[in-house]
Amino acid sequence: MKELLNEVSKHVPLGALWDFRFWWLPHQVPPEGDWRTWVIMGGRGAGKTRAGAEWVRSMVEGKGPLDEGRARCVALVGDTFDQVRDVMIFGDSGIMACCPNGRKPEWQSTRRRLVWPNGAIAEAYSASSPEGLRGPQFDAAWADELAKWSNGGAAWDMLQFALRLGEHPRQVVTTTPKNVEVLKRILNAPSTVMTHAKTEANRHNLAENFLTEVRARYAGSRLARQELDGLLLEDVEGALWTTATLEACRVTKLPEFDRVVVAVDPSVTSGKSADACGIVVVGAELTGERTDWRATVIEDATVERASTLQWAEAVVAAYERHGADKVVAEVNQGGDLVEDLLRQVSPLTPYAAVRATRGKVARAEPVAALYEQGRVKHFGDLGNLEDQMCKMTNRGYQGRGSPDRVDALVWAVTELMVAGSRAGQARMRSL
């Protein structure tokens, strides 16, 4: 980046180097239109703080250092006052770092505010003390990392009452998403616009090994989808699994398994409108006690919009890839066709048909209980499966389409934790 700046400075006026429009990324560009709230939602290091700081500059600065801008009174709100000061104001991408000499504001520490040469003021507030926003009034505001505010709902409400100066008061929210009510409420408001970016969007300003290491560590997890992809992952009310539960069961190394099964929730149709064929591989180990089986979800090998022969081939490939002991398939819809398809691909693959006699929720609840007991772990890239799991509730599946991946998971864990226990007891009796 320094080399680029040195090269550009030979051909571009020095003032242009401080003009953010010369450098900004698509998600950092203020949207057009008559919005009140602009939410910049992205992964860690995506450039959200820089975008917020530059937006404040664009609001308070005029053409000349002493000319008035569009805003005169700005609220800077973070979770704590220290975070406002250390990140939003004095951070590497904060307001002070973005302002050139001659336009740099003065920090008045005793009054917790910035004062620009043209008289514009930005005051620091802590969301942890919402009552501090009762009384003052503003024509612009910047709320940083709102999704982690400890008192987010009350602080946001107080800020809205205070944002009442000028012809068109506006505010910017910069945040990595979390499943909190206040953020969802803001995003659903008709006066809100949003831009979004993954961490990779700002890779040129990040340490070279940062992305490589965090992607390798968290690849495929819901945590990566939230913290790096900047996606809002919602836990549906009454969900049998939550994000917190799934993150707590993640492992980075596979044990030695006593049994491995490939479970299939088959799709008996094909084409663009066909359901996916859920294919999930799960292993189990007996950890000492004859009934103490522990399971690990090894792979989600689900295929979408595949022909019946294609998904049969994918099932056999997963079976061979993991040295599985058996393929378990639900046959409520496909009947004997499911086994016939698998036999066409691999005649000798051990196979067991299972038939659903209870609803999806009734079948899933015992498996969810095993997760709560810490007896099921997750390994590798299971993001799509986990998304479905967090939409399976005690009232049914709340996502789109069919929960093919979850159905396959439930069949696999049920096979291992029930049939596996019987096998373990027999083995122990033979010792």
Short mmCIF file of C-alpha atoms in Angstrom, two decimals:
data_model
loop_
_atom_site.label_atom_id
_atom_site.label_comp_id
_atom_site.label_asym_id
_atom_site.label_seq_id
_atom_site.Cartn_x
_atom_site.Cartn_y
_atom_site.Cartn_z
CA MET A 1 0.00 0.00 0.00
CA LYS A 2 2.83 2.40 0.82
CA GLU A 3 4.45 1.74 -2.55
CA LEU A 4 1.12 2.45 -4.23
CA LEU A 5 0.74 5.73 -2.34
CA ASN A 6 4.25 6.81 -3.28
CA GLU A 7 3.61 6.06 -6.94
CA VAL A 8 0.20 7.75 -6.99
CA SER A 9 1.54 10.86 -5.24
CA LYS A 10 3.82 11.51 -8.24
CA HIS A 11 0.81 11.96 -10.51
CA VAL A 12 -2.03 13.07 -8.24
CA PRO A 13 -2.32 16.37 -6.28
CA LEU A 14 -1.55 15.88 -2.59
CA GLY A 15 -5.07 16.97 -1.62
CA ALA A 16 -6.57 14.10 -3.59
CA LEU A 17 -4.80 11.62 -1.33
CA TRP A 18 -7.10 12.79 1.48
CA ASP A 19 -10.18 12.54 -0.69
CA PHE A 20 -11.84 9.27 0.26
CA ARG A 21 -13.68 9.14 -3.06
CA PHE A 22 -10.31 8.31 -4.61
CA TRP A 23 -9.95 5.19 -2.44
CA TRP A 24 -13.34 3.95 -1.31
CA LEU A 25 -14.65 0.47 -1.94
CA PRO A 26 -18.21 -0.15 -3.18
CA HIS A 27 -19.62 -0.90 0.28
CA GLN A 28 -18.10 2.32 1.64
CA VAL A 29 -19.92 4.57 -0.85
CA PRO A 30 -22.89 6.44 0.70
CA PRO A 31 -26.07 5.26 -1.05
CA GLU A 32 -28.22 7.69 -2.97
CA GLY A 33 -31.81 8.35 -2.02
CA ASP A 34 -33.83 9.72 0.86
CA TRP A 35 -32.61 7.42 3.64
CA ARG A 36 -32.34 8.13 7.36
CA THR A 37 -30.12 5.21 8.39
CA TRP A 38 -27.26 3.68 6.44
CA VAL A 39 -26.08 0.33 7.81
CA ILE A 40 -22.59 -0.76 6.72
CA MET A 41 -22.53 -4.43 7.61
CA GLY A 42 -19.44 -6.52 7.01
CA GLY A 43 -16.84 -8.93 8.26
CA ARG A 44 -13.97 -8.09 10.59
CA GLY A 45 -11.53 -5.72 8.93
CA ALA A 46 -13.84 -4.97 5.98
CA GLY A 47 -13.25 -1.22 6.32
CA LYS A 48 -16.41 -0.32 8.24
CA THR A 49 -14.71 2.01 10.72
CA ARG A 50 -12.92 3.90 7.95
CA ALA A 51 -16.22 4.31 6.11
CA GLY A 52 -17.90 5.66 9.25
CA ALA A 53 -15.10 8.10 9.98
CA GLU A 54 -15.03 9.37 6.39
CA TRP A 55 -18.80 9.80 6.38
CA VAL A 56 -18.56 11.99 9.47
CA ARG A 57 -15.91 14.05 7.66
CA SER A 58 -18.14 14.42 4.63
CA MET A 59 -20.97 15.65 6.83
CA VAL A 60 -19.09 18.24 8.91
CA GLU A 61 -16.60 19.63 6.37
CA GLY A 62 -17.31 22.37 3.85
CA LYS A 63 -15.37 23.31 0.73
CA GLY A 64 -12.81 25.24 2.77
CA PRO A 65 -11.52 24.48 6.27
CA LEU A 66 -13.70 27.20 7.79
CA ASP A 67 -16.78 26.65 5.61
CA GLU A 68 -19.79 24.98 7.16
CA GLY A 69 -20.76 21.45 6.18
CA ARG A 70 -24.13 19.75 6.20
CA ALA A 71 -23.90 18.81 9.89
CA ARG A 72 -22.93 20.87 12.92
CA CYS A 73 -23.71 18.53 15.83
CA VAL A 74 -22.74 14.87 15.55
CA ALA A 75 -23.18 12.01 18.02
CA LEU A 76 -20.46 9.34 18.14
CA VAL A 77 -21.87 6.28 19.92
CA GLY A 78 -20.03 3.07 20.82
CA ASP A 79 -20.56 0.36 23.40
CA THR A 80 -18.34 2.20 25.90
CA PHE A 81 -16.75 5.62 25.98
CA ASP A 82 -13.28 4.06 25.78
CA GLN A 83 -14.21 2.34 22.52
CA VAL A 84 -15.50 5.59 21.05
CA ARG A 85 -12.25 7.34 21.94
CA ASP A 86 -9.81 4.54 21.09
CA VAL A 87 -11.46 3.23 17.91
CA MET A 88 -13.82 5.80 16.41
CA ILE A 89 -11.71 8.86 17.19
CA PHE A 90 -8.06 7.85 17.66
CA GLY A 91 -8.01 4.42 16.02
CA ASP A 92 -5.95 3.63 12.92
CA SER A 93 -9.07 4.15 10.82
CA GLY A 94 -10.68 6.70 13.12
CA ILE A 95 -11.61 10.31 12.53
CA MET A 96 -8.28 11.84 13.55
CA ALA A 97 -6.33 9.53 11.22
CA CYS A 98 -8.60 10.46 8.30
CA CYS A 99 -8.42 14.25 8.64
CA PRO A 100 -5.59 16.21 6.98
CA ASN A 101 -3.80 19.07 8.71
CA GLY A 102 -5.87 22.23 8.48
CA ARG A 103 -9.09 20.25 8.79
CA LYS A 104 -8.16 18.09 11.78
CA PRO A 105 -10.49 18.61 14.76
CA GLU A 106 -9.32 19.34 18.29
CA TRP A 107 -10.00 16.69 20.91
CA GLN A 108 -11.34 18.24 24.12
CA SER A 109 -10.92 15.36 26.53
CA THR A 110 -12.68 16.92 29.52
CA ARG A 111 -15.80 17.55 27.43
CA ARG A 112 -15.43 14.33 25.43
CA ARG A 113 -15.84 16.00 22.09
CA LEU A 114 -14.15 16.90 18.82
CA VAL A 115 -14.28 20.49 17.54
CA TRP A 116 -13.50 21.23 13.88
CA PRO A 117 -11.97 24.50 12.65
CA ASN A 118 -15.37 25.45 11.17
CA GLY A 119 -17.09 25.02 14.53
CA ALA A 120 -18.72 21.63 13.94
CA ILE A 121 -18.81 19.40 17.01
CA ALA A 122 -18.88 15.62 17.47
CA GLU A 123 -19.63 14.35 20.99
CA ALA A 124 -18.75 10.90 22.36
CA TYR A 125 -21.42 8.77 24.04
CA SER A 126 -21.52 5.31 25.58
CA ALA A 127 -24.40 3.01 24.67
CA SER A 128 -23.94 1.43 28.08
CA SER A 129 -25.41 4.66 29.53
CA PRO A 130 -28.42 5.42 27.31
CA GLU A 131 -29.62 8.23 29.58
CA GLY A 132 -26.60 10.25 28.47
CA LEU A 133 -28.39 10.71 25.15
CA ARG A 134 -31.42 12.22 26.84
CA GLY A 135 -31.26 16.00 26.37
CA PRO A 136 -28.72 16.70 23.60
CA GLN A 137 -29.78 16.96 19.96
CA PHE A 138 -27.95 16.22 16.71
CA ASP A 139 -28.21 16.46 12.96
CA ALA A 140 -25.97 13.42 12.31
CA ALA A 141 -24.77 10.34 14.19
CA TRP A 142 -22.33 7.47 13.82
CA ALA A 143 -23.07 4.26 15.75
CA ASP A 144 -20.19 1.77 15.73
CA GLU A 145 -20.44 -2.00 16.36
CA LEU A 146 -24.07 -1.65 17.36
CA ALA A 147 -24.63 -5.41 17.37
CA LYS A 148 -22.42 -5.81 20.45
CA TRP A 149 -23.90 -2.92 22.47
CA SER A 150 -24.73 -4.26 25.92
CA ASN A 151 -27.75 -1.94 26.16
CA GLY A 152 -28.43 -1.65 22.45
CA GLY A 153 -32.20 -1.29 22.31
CA ALA A 154 -32.44 1.50 24.88
CA ALA A 155 -29.40 3.37 23.52
CA TRP A 156 -30.70 3.24 19.95
CA ASP A 157 -34.12 4.52 21.02
CA MET A 158 -32.57 7.44 22.90
CA LEU A 159 -30.42 8.28 19.89
CA GLN A 160 -33.48 8.42 17.64
CA PHE A 161 -35.14 10.98 19.89
CA ALA A 162 -31.96 13.08 19.84
CA LEU A 163 -31.48 12.97 16.06
CA ARG A 164 -33.80 15.90 15.33
CA LEU A 165 -31.77 18.88 14.07
CA GLY A 166 -31.59 20.18 10.53
CA GLU A 167 -33.71 19.47 7.46
CA HIS A 168 -32.65 15.87 7.04
CA PRO A 169 -30.81 14.29 9.99
CA ARG A 170 -29.00 11.07 9.15
CA GLN A 171 -27.04 8.34 10.87
CA VAL A 172 -24.58 5.62 9.92
CA VAL A 173 -24.31 2.24 11.64
CA THR A 174 -21.07 0.30 11.17
CA THR A 175 -21.20 -3.22 12.55
CA THR A 176 -20.30 -6.85 12.24
CA PRO A 177 -23.71 -8.55 12.45
CA LYS A 178 -25.04 -10.53 15.36
CA ASN A 179 -28.48 -11.94 15.95
CA VAL A 180 -29.76 -9.11 18.14
CA GLU A 181 -33.23 -7.61 18.01
CA VAL A 182 -32.18 -3.98 17.67
CA LEU A 183 -30.14 -4.64 14.52
CA LYS A 184 -32.96 -6.63 12.93
CA ARG A 185 -35.38 -3.83 13.77
CA ILE A 186 -33.13 -1.26 12.12
CA LEU A 187 -32.64 -3.36 8.99
CA ASN A 188 -36.40 -3.85 8.62
CA ALA A 189 -37.16 -0.11 8.85
CA PRO A 190 -38.28 1.38 5.50
CA SER A 191 -35.93 4.35 5.91
CA THR A 192 -32.84 2.08 6.22
CA VAL A 193 -30.40 1.27 3.42
CA MET A 194 -27.57 -1.24 3.72
CA THR A 195 -24.25 -1.99 2.10
CA HIS A 196 -22.36 -5.18 2.79
CA ALA A 197 -18.90 -6.68 2.33
CA LYS A 198 -16.86 -9.68 3.33
CA THR A 199 -13.53 -9.23 5.08
CA GLU A 200 -11.79 -10.06 1.79
CA ALA A 201 -13.09 -6.84 0.24
CA ASN A 202 -10.46 -4.91 2.20
CA ARG A 203 -7.66 -7.49 1.96
CA HIS A 204 -5.13 -4.95 0.63
CA ASN A 205 -5.23 -3.15 3.97
CA LEU A 206 -4.92 -6.28 6.11
CA ALA A 207 -1.92 -8.31 7.21
CA GLU A 208 -1.02 -10.89 4.58
CA ASN A 209 -1.42 -13.92 6.84
CA PHE A 210 -4.57 -12.72 8.63
CA LEU A 211 -7.11 -13.99 6.12
CA THR A 212 -5.25 -17.22 5.49
CA GLU A 213 -5.13 -18.09 9.17
CA VAL A 214 -8.67 -17.15 10.16
CA ARG A 215 -10.18 -18.81 7.10
CA ALA A 216 -8.24 -21.98 7.81
CA ARG A 217 -9.30 -21.97 11.46
CA TYR A 218 -12.97 -21.13 11.02
CA ALA A 219 -13.73 -22.35 7.48
CA GLY A 220 -17.31 -23.49 7.02
CA SER A 221 -18.47 -22.48 10.50
CA ARG A 222 -21.35 -20.18 11.30
CA LEU A 223 -18.85 -18.02 13.17
CA ALA A 224 -16.94 -17.47 9.91
CA ARG A 225 -20.15 -16.62 8.06
CA GLN A 226 -20.91 -14.01 10.69
CA GLU A 227 -17.49 -12.59 11.55
CA LEU A 228 -15.78 -12.84 8.12
CA ASP A 229 -18.61 -12.93 5.59
CA GLY A 230 -20.60 -10.35 7.54
CA LEU A 231 -23.88 -12.27 7.30
CA LEU A 232 -26.69 -11.86 9.81
CA LEU A 233 -27.44 -15.39 11.03
CA GLU A 234 -30.72 -15.54 12.86
CA ASP A 235 -31.68 -18.08 15.48
CA VAL A 236 -35.39 -18.66 14.99
CA GLU A 237 -37.54 -18.56 18.11
CA GLY A 238 -37.96 -22.05 19.48
CA ALA A 239 -35.08 -23.46 17.41
CA LEU A 240 -33.87 -26.90 18.45
CA TRP A 241 -30.29 -25.79 17.78
CA THR A 242 -28.76 -22.34 18.27
CA THR A 243 -25.60 -20.73 16.95
CA ALA A 244 -24.10 -20.82 20.45
CA THR A 245 -24.79 -24.56 20.75
CA LEU A 246 -23.20 -25.31 17.40
CA GLU A 247 -20.11 -23.18 18.01
CA ALA A 248 -19.59 -24.96 21.33
CA CYS A 249 -19.55 -28.39 19.64
CA ARG A 250 -16.89 -27.62 17.02
CA VAL A 251 -13.71 -29.72 16.85
CA THR A 252 -10.60 -29.39 14.69
CA LYS A 253 -9.41 -33.00 14.84
CA LEU A 254 -11.22 -36.26 14.16
CA PRO A 255 -11.02 -39.15 16.64
CA GLU A 256 -10.67 -42.82 15.75
CA PHE A 257 -14.18 -44.00 14.97
CA ASP A 258 -15.74 -47.37 15.78
CA ARG A 259 -18.52 -46.84 13.23
CA VAL A 260 -19.17 -44.45 10.34
CA VAL A 261 -22.45 -44.13 8.46
CA VAL A 262 -23.62 -42.15 5.46
CA ALA A 263 -27.24 -41.07 5.83
CA VAL A 264 -29.39 -40.04 2.89
CA ASP A 265 -32.60 -38.05 2.60
CA PRO A 266 -33.17 -38.82 -1.09
CA SER A 267 -34.68 -36.63 -3.75
CA VAL A 268 -36.88 -38.64 -6.12
CA THR A 269 -37.22 -35.79 -8.62
CA SER A 270 -34.67 -33.78 -10.59
CA GLY A 271 -34.42 -30.39 -12.25
CA LYS A 272 -34.37 -26.81 -11.00
CA SER A 273 -37.39 -27.24 -8.73
CA ALA A 274 -36.22 -30.50 -7.15
CA ASP A 275 -35.31 -30.71 -3.48
CA ALA A 276 -31.68 -31.29 -2.59
CA CYS A 277 -30.57 -34.79 -1.72
CA GLY A 278 -29.35 -34.61 1.87
CA ILE A 279 -26.16 -36.63 2.37
CA VAL A 280 -24.43 -36.42 5.77
CA VAL A 281 -21.51 -38.49 7.06
CA VAL A 282 -21.26 -39.12 10.81
CA GLY A 283 -18.79 -41.18 12.82
CA ALA A 284 -19.11 -42.52 16.36
CA GLU A 285 -16.67 -43.72 18.98
CA LEU A 286 -17.24 -45.70 22.15
CA THR A 287 -15.46 -43.72 24.87
CA GLY A 288 -15.26 -46.28 27.65
CA GLU A 289 -18.68 -47.02 29.05
CA ARG A 290 -20.56 -49.58 26.99
CA THR A 291 -23.35 -47.10 26.18
CA ASP A 292 -21.25 -43.94 26.08
CA TRP A 293 -21.17 -43.27 22.34
CA ARG A 294 -19.96 -39.92 21.02
CA ALA A 295 -20.70 -38.81 17.47
CA THR A 296 -18.94 -36.39 15.14
CA VAL A 297 -20.47 -34.96 11.97
CA ILE A 298 -17.66 -35.40 9.44
CA GLU A 299 -19.07 -34.06 6.19
CA ASP A 300 -22.14 -32.56 4.61
CA ALA A 301 -22.00 -34.03 1.10
CA THR A 302 -25.48 -32.87 0.08
CA VAL A 303 -26.05 -32.35 -3.65
CA GLU A 304 -28.56 -29.95 -5.18
CA ARG A 305 -30.52 -30.19 -8.43
CA ALA A 306 -28.89 -33.53 -9.18
CA SER A 307 -30.42 -36.38 -11.14
CA THR A 308 -31.27 -39.53 -9.23
CA LEU A 309 -28.19 -41.27 -10.60
CA GLN A 310 -25.96 -38.31 -9.72
CA TRP A 311 -26.99 -38.27 -6.08
CA ALA A 312 -26.62 -42.04 -5.87
CA GLU A 313 -23.06 -41.66 -7.15
CA ALA A 314 -22.44 -38.91 -4.57
CA VAL A 315 -23.66 -41.21 -1.78
CA VAL A 316 -21.35 -44.03 -2.81
CA ALA A 317 -18.45 -41.60 -3.21
CA ALA A 318 -18.98 -40.34 0.36
CA TYR A 319 -19.19 -43.93 1.60
CA GLU A 320 -15.87 -44.80 -0.03
CA ARG A 321 -14.17 -41.51 0.88
CA HIS A 322 -14.74 -42.05 4.60
CA GLY A 323 -14.51 -45.84 4.73
CA ALA A 324 -18.05 -45.98 6.08
CA ASP A 325 -19.72 -49.10 7.48
CA LYS A 326 -23.18 -48.52 6.07
CA VAL A 327 -25.49 -46.31 4.03
CA VAL A 328 -28.77 -45.43 5.72
CA ALA A 329 -31.54 -44.01 3.54
CA GLU A 330 -35.08 -42.82 4.19
CA VAL A 331 -37.49 -44.61 1.85
CA ASN A 332 -40.82 -42.93 2.59
CA GLN A 333 -40.96 -41.40 -0.88
CA GLY A 334 -38.54 -43.43 -2.98
CA GLY A 335 -39.26 -46.88 -1.61
CA ASP A 336 -37.30 -49.65 -3.32
CA LEU A 337 -36.12 -47.14 -5.94
CA VAL A 338 -33.55 -45.77 -3.49
CA GLU A 339 -31.85 -49.12 -2.99
CA ASP A 340 -32.10 -49.94 -6.70
CA LEU A 341 -30.27 -46.71 -7.57
CA LEU A 342 -27.49 -47.35 -5.07
CA ARG A 343 -27.09 -50.92 -6.27
CA GLN A 344 -26.65 -49.67 -9.83
CA VAL A 345 -23.65 -47.66 -8.67
CA SER A 346 -22.23 -50.06 -6.07
CA PRO A 347 -23.92 -53.47 -5.71
CA LEU A 348 -22.07 -54.50 -2.56
CA THR A 349 -22.40 -51.35 -0.43
CA PRO A 350 -24.00 -52.23 2.95
CA TYR A 351 -27.41 -50.60 3.04
CA ALA A 352 -30.27 -50.11 5.49
CA ALA A 353 -33.65 -48.58 4.71
CA VAL A 354 -35.39 -46.49 7.37
CA ARG A 355 -38.97 -45.32 7.27
CA ALA A 356 -40.28 -42.25 9.06
CA THR A 357 -43.26 -43.02 11.28
CA ARG A 358 -43.11 -39.73 13.20
CA GLY A 359 -42.87 -36.10 12.12
CA LYS A 360 -39.57 -34.30 11.48
CA VAL A 361 -39.67 -32.46 14.81
CA ALA A 362 -40.34 -35.61 16.83
CA ARG A 363 -37.39 -37.32 15.12
CA ALA A 364 -35.09 -34.31 15.56
CA GLU A 365 -35.77 -33.57 19.23
CA PRO A 366 -33.84 -36.57 20.66
CA VAL A 367 -30.88 -35.71 18.44
CA ALA A 368 -30.97 -32.07 19.60
CA ALA A 369 -30.93 -33.35 23.18
CA LEU A 370 -27.72 -35.26 22.43
CA TYR A 371 -26.15 -31.98 21.28
CA GLU A 372 -27.18 -30.32 24.54
CA GLN A 373 -25.46 -33.15 26.40
CA GLY A 374 -22.26 -32.49 24.44
CA ARG A 375 -22.35 -35.92 22.80
CA VAL A 376 -22.30 -34.71 19.17
CA LYS A 377 -19.48 -32.64 17.64
CA HIS A 378 -18.99 -30.87 14.29
CA PHE A 379 -15.92 -30.98 12.08
CA GLY A 380 -15.12 -29.04 8.91
CA ASP A 381 -17.34 -27.09 6.52
CA LEU A 382 -20.90 -27.55 7.77
CA GLY A 383 -22.24 -24.02 7.33
CA ASN A 384 -25.21 -24.90 5.13
CA LEU A 385 -26.23 -27.78 7.37
CA GLU A 386 -25.97 -25.58 10.45
CA ASP A 387 -28.12 -22.90 8.83
CA GLN A 388 -30.89 -25.46 8.39
CA MET A 389 -30.44 -26.75 11.93
CA CYS A 390 -30.98 -23.27 13.37
CA LYS A 391 -34.29 -23.02 11.49
CA MET A 392 -35.67 -26.32 12.79
CA THR A 393 -38.04 -25.44 15.63
CA ASN A 394 -40.51 -27.18 17.88
CA ARG A 395 -43.20 -25.91 15.48
CA GLY A 396 -41.51 -27.32 12.38
CA TYR A 397 -38.96 -26.12 9.86
CA GLN A 398 -39.00 -22.33 9.43
CA GLY A 399 -36.74 -22.10 6.39
CA ARG A 400 -37.43 -22.37 2.69
CA GLY A 401 -37.93 -25.70 1.01
CA SER A 402 -37.22 -28.94 2.81
CA PRO A 403 -34.62 -29.50 5.56
CA ASP A 404 -32.88 -32.23 3.57
CA ARG A 405 -29.54 -31.83 5.32
CA VAL A 406 -31.09 -31.92 8.79
CA ASP A 407 -33.14 -35.00 7.92
CA ALA A 408 -30.01 -36.83 6.82
CA LEU A 409 -28.19 -35.72 9.99
CA VAL A 410 -31.00 -36.97 12.19
CA TRP A 411 -31.03 -40.38 10.49
CA ALA A 412 -27.25 -40.70 10.85
CA VAL A 413 -27.05 -39.75 14.52
CA THR A 414 -30.08 -41.90 15.35
CA GLU A 415 -28.50 -44.91 13.64
CA LEU A 416 -25.21 -44.46 15.47
CA MET A 417 -26.42 -43.55 18.92
CA VAL A 418 -29.08 -46.27 19.10
CA ALA A 419 -27.81 -49.12 16.94
CA GLY A 420 -24.27 -48.10 17.90
CA SER A 421 -25.07 -48.52 21.58
CA ARG A 422 -26.36 -52.04 20.98
CA ALA A 423 -23.24 -52.93 19.03
CA GLY A 424 -21.12 -51.50 21.80
CA GLN A 425 -22.91 -53.54 24.43
CA ALA A 426 -22.41 -56.71 22.41
CA ARG A 427 -18.75 -55.95 22.00
CA MET A 428 -18.30 -55.31 25.69
CA ARG A 429 -20.02 -58.59 26.56
CA SER A 430 -17.59 -60.45 24.32
CA LEU A 431 -14.52 -59.11 26.09
#
